Coordinates of C-alpha atoms in Angstrom, one line a residue:
Chain A
A1 CA 76.6 106.0 82.3
Q2 CA 76.6 105.2 86.3
T3 CA 77.2 108.5 88.1
V4 CA 77.8 109.5 91.6
T5 CA 76.1 112.2 93.9
Q6 CA 77.5 113.2 97.3
S7 CA 75.1 116.1 97.5
Q8 CA 77.2 118.0 100.6
P9 CA 80.6 119.7 99.1
E10 CA 81.1 120.2 103.1
M11 CA 80.3 118.2 106.5
S12 CA 81.6 119.2 110.1
V13 CA 81.4 117.4 113.4
Q14 CA 83.0 118.0 116.6
E15 CA 85.6 115.8 117.9
A16 CA 84.4 112.3 119.4
E17 CA 80.7 113.1 117.8
T18 CA 78.8 110.6 115.0
V19 CA 78.8 112.1 110.9
T20 CA 77.3 111.1 107.9
L21 CA 78.0 111.7 104.4
S22 CA 75.9 110.7 102.0
C23 CA 75.8 109.5 99.1
T24 CA 73.8 108.3 95.9
Y25 CA 74.6 106.8 92.3
D26 CA 72.5 106.0 89.1
T27 CA 73.2 102.4 87.2
S28 CA 71.0 100.4 86.1
E29 CA 73.0 97.3 86.8
S30 CA 71.7 94.2 89.7
D31 CA 75.4 93.9 90.4
Y32 CA 78.3 96.0 91.6
Y33 CA 80.4 96.8 94.3
L34 CA 80.7 100.5 96.4
F35 CA 83.2 102.5 98.3
W36 CA 84.2 105.1 100.2
Y37 CA 88.0 106.4 99.5
K38 CA 89.5 109.0 101.8
Q39 CA 91.8 112.2 100.6
P40 CA 93.1 113.7 103.2
P41 CA 95.5 117.2 102.6
S42 CA 98.6 114.9 101.5
R43 CA 96.4 114.3 98.0
Q44 CA 97.3 110.4 99.7
M45 CA 93.8 108.5 98.4
I46 CA 92.9 105.5 101.1
L47 CA 90.1 103.3 101.1
V48 CA 87.7 103.8 103.9
I49 CA 85.3 100.8 103.3
R50 CA 84.1 98.4 100.8
Q51 CA 80.7 96.8 100.1
E52 CA 79.4 94.0 97.4
A53 CA 76.0 95.4 96.1
Y54 CA 74.4 91.2 96.1
K55 CA 76.0 92.0 100.0
Q56 CA 72.2 93.0 102.8
Q57 CA 75.1 93.2 105.5
N58 CA 76.5 96.8 106.0
A59 CA 79.9 96.6 106.4
T60 CA 81.9 97.9 109.0
E61 CA 85.3 98.9 109.7
N62 CA 86.1 99.7 113.1
R63 CA 84.3 103.3 113.6
F64 CA 83.9 103.6 110.2
S65 CA 79.8 102.6 109.0
V66 CA 77.8 102.8 105.8
N67 CA 73.9 102.4 105.2
F68 CA 73.9 100.9 102.5
Q69 CA 69.9 101.4 100.9
K70 CA 70.0 99.7 97.4
A71 CA 66.7 99.6 96.1
A72 CA 67.4 104.0 97.3
K73 CA 70.7 104.1 95.1
S74 CA 72.2 105.2 98.9
F75 CA 75.7 104.5 100.2
S76 CA 76.2 107.0 103.2
L77 CA 78.7 106.6 104.9
K78 CA 78.3 106.7 109.4
I79 CA 82.0 108.3 111.0
S80 CA 81.5 107.0 114.8
D81 CA 83.1 109.2 117.9
S82 CA 85.3 111.5 115.3
Q83 CA 88.7 112.7 115.4
L84 CA 91.0 114.6 114.5
G85 CA 92.8 113.0 111.8
D86 CA 88.9 112.2 110.0
A87 CA 89.0 115.7 108.8
A88 CA 89.6 115.1 104.6
M89 CA 87.6 114.8 101.6
Y90 CA 85.7 111.8 101.4
F91 CA 85.2 110.2 97.8
C92 CA 81.9 107.9 97.6
A93 CA 82.9 105.2 94.1
Y94 CA 80.7 103.0 91.7
R95 CA 82.4 100.2 90.0
A96 CA 80.3 98.2 87.8
L97 CA 80.1 94.5 87.9
Q98 CA 79.6 93.3 84.0
G99 CA 80.8 94.5 81.7
G100 CA 84.2 93.5 82.1
S101 CA 84.9 97.1 83.0
E102 CA 87.3 98.3 85.7
K103 CA 86.0 101.6 85.6
L104 CA 86.1 103.5 89.6
V105 CA 83.1 106.4 88.9
F106 CA 83.4 108.9 91.4
G107 CA 81.5 111.3 93.0
K108 CA 83.1 115.0 93.6
G109 CA 83.5 114.6 97.0
T110 CA 82.4 116.0 100.4
K111 CA 85.0 118.3 102.8
L112 CA 84.9 116.7 106.8
T113 CA 85.9 119.1 109.1
V114 CA 86.3 118.3 112.4
N115 CA 86.5 120.9 115.1
P116 CA 88.5 119.8 118.5
Chain B
D1 CA 106.2 97.0 99.8
A2 CA 107.1 100.9 97.8
G3 CA 103.3 101.8 97.2
V4 CA 102.5 103.1 94.0
I5 CA 105.4 105.5 92.8
Q6 CA 104.8 108.8 90.9
S7 CA 107.2 110.9 89.8
P8 CA 107.9 114.1 90.0
R9 CA 106.0 115.3 92.4
H10 CA 104.9 118.5 91.4
E11 CA 106.2 120.0 87.6
V12 CA 105.4 123.2 86.1
T13 CA 106.1 123.9 82.5
E14 CA 105.0 126.9 80.2
M15 CA 102.2 125.8 77.6
G16 CA 103.4 123.9 74.3
Q17 CA 106.0 122.4 76.2
E18 CA 106.4 118.4 76.2
V19 CA 105.3 116.4 80.0
T20 CA 105.9 113.1 80.5
L21 CA 104.3 111.6 84.3
R22 CA 105.7 108.2 85.0
C23 CA 104.2 105.7 87.5
K24 CA 105.6 102.2 89.4
P25 CA 102.8 100.0 90.0
I26 CA 102.8 98.1 92.8
S27 CA 104.6 94.3 92.3
G28 CA 102.4 91.9 91.5
H29 CA 99.2 93.7 90.1
D30 CA 97.6 93.4 87.0
Y31 CA 95.9 96.3 86.0
L32 CA 97.1 100.6 86.6
F33 CA 95.1 103.3 86.4
W34 CA 94.9 106.7 84.7
Y35 CA 93.1 109.4 86.6
R36 CA 93.5 113.0 86.5
Q37 CA 91.7 115.2 89.6
T38 CA 90.4 119.5 89.2
M39 CA 88.3 121.1 90.7
M40 CA 85.4 121.4 88.6
R41 CA 85.4 117.8 87.3
G42 CA 86.4 115.8 90.3
L43 CA 88.5 112.4 89.6
E44 CA 87.8 111.0 86.4
L45 CA 89.6 108.1 84.6
L46 CA 92.1 107.8 81.8
I47 CA 92.9 105.5 80.9
Y48 CA 93.6 102.3 82.4
F49 CA 96.4 98.1 81.3
N50 CA 96.1 95.4 82.2
N51 CA 99.4 92.6 81.9
N52 CA 100.3 96.3 80.0
V53 CA 97.6 96.3 77.1
P54 CA 94.8 99.3 77.2
I55 CA 91.7 98.6 78.0
D56 CA 89.5 101.5 77.8
D57 CA 91.2 104.7 77.0
S58 CA 87.9 106.4 76.5
G59 CA 88.3 109.0 79.5
M60 CA 91.4 110.6 77.5
P61 CA 90.5 113.7 76.2
E62 CA 92.6 114.5 73.2
D63 CA 94.7 113.4 71.4
R64 CA 97.5 115.4 72.8
F65 CA 97.2 112.9 75.3
S66 CA 99.3 109.5 75.4
A67 CA 99.3 107.1 78.0
K68 CA 102.1 103.5 77.8
M69 CA 103.1 100.6 79.7
P70 CA 105.5 98.9 77.9
N71 CA 106.2 96.9 81.4
A72 CA 105.1 95.1 84.4
S73 CA 106.5 97.8 86.2
F74 CA 106.2 101.3 84.5
S75 CA 103.9 103.5 82.7
T76 CA 104.0 106.8 81.4
L77 CA 101.5 109.7 80.4
K78 CA 103.1 111.7 78.1
I79 CA 101.0 115.7 76.6
Q80 CA 102.2 116.9 74.0
P81 CA 102.2 119.8 73.5
S82 CA 100.1 121.0 77.1
E83 CA 97.7 123.8 77.8
P84 CA 96.3 125.4 80.3
R85 CA 93.5 123.1 81.0
D86 CA 95.7 120.1 81.7
S87 CA 96.6 121.3 84.7
A88 CA 95.5 119.1 87.7
V89 CA 96.2 116.6 90.1
Y90 CA 97.4 113.0 88.7
F91 CA 96.6 110.2 89.7
C92 CA 98.4 106.5 89.0
A93 CA 96.7 103.6 90.8
S94 CA 97.2 99.6 90.4
S95 CA 95.3 96.9 91.2
L96 CA 95.4 92.4 91.5
W97 CA 92.4 91.2 90.7
T98 CA 90.6 88.7 93.1
G99 CA 87.0 89.2 92.5
G100 CA 84.6 90.9 93.7
A101 CA 85.5 94.1 95.8
Y102 CA 89.4 95.0 95.5
E103 CA 91.2 97.8 96.1
Q104 CA 93.0 100.2 94.1
Y105 CA 95.3 101.3 95.6
F106 CA 96.9 105.3 94.2
G107 CA 100.1 106.8 94.6
P108 CA 100.1 109.9 95.8
G109 CA 100.1 112.7 92.6
T110 CA 101.6 114.2 90.4
R111 CA 100.5 117.7 90.7
L112 CA 100.9 119.4 87.2
T113 CA 101.0 123.2 86.3
V114 CA 100.8 124.9 83.1
T115 CA 101.7 128.2 82.9

């Protein structure tokens, strides 16, 4: 079974600085999808960024970018120019491509604090 | 679009009572997912539907849990009888299969407390 591990339960960053959240996963498949979701105190889950495993180019969405290392099964999220509104729980998630399953497997999350 | 709608937002009930959580997916979406979030176990998938048909219910913890999707615009998750260990936030999510890394859209969640 696929597993997703986020080794940093909590992280903090100064406003305007850059922070990187780590995620590793375990799978025997070659094609899959990876996601980062944000959960602010409102509890709403919001998609931040997504990556197809077959794409070598790292995904970027404005201040958010990923470092996807397929061989190492690593998928870290970099937040540049951190803002107070970035404070939230961040979840890394995996979805298989083969097998017809649409199931998302989540990591346990990293709580990000942004200090003014 | 109003997004995924869940009701109630909060539910407090006593052990042994029946609890029904409701979800209205985004119009036109063909997948619906129920997740449970706890501190201990994180976010875990309970069950998901495709075109109103249950596809994978392997995450449903036990027979006390049941889920239905009678039509494309409504789903319920029922717990009967409820137990204190069922206390959690329950999320409903929906998506439209487009191939690729399509997004699952989450509702605001229902916080369930069983005393």
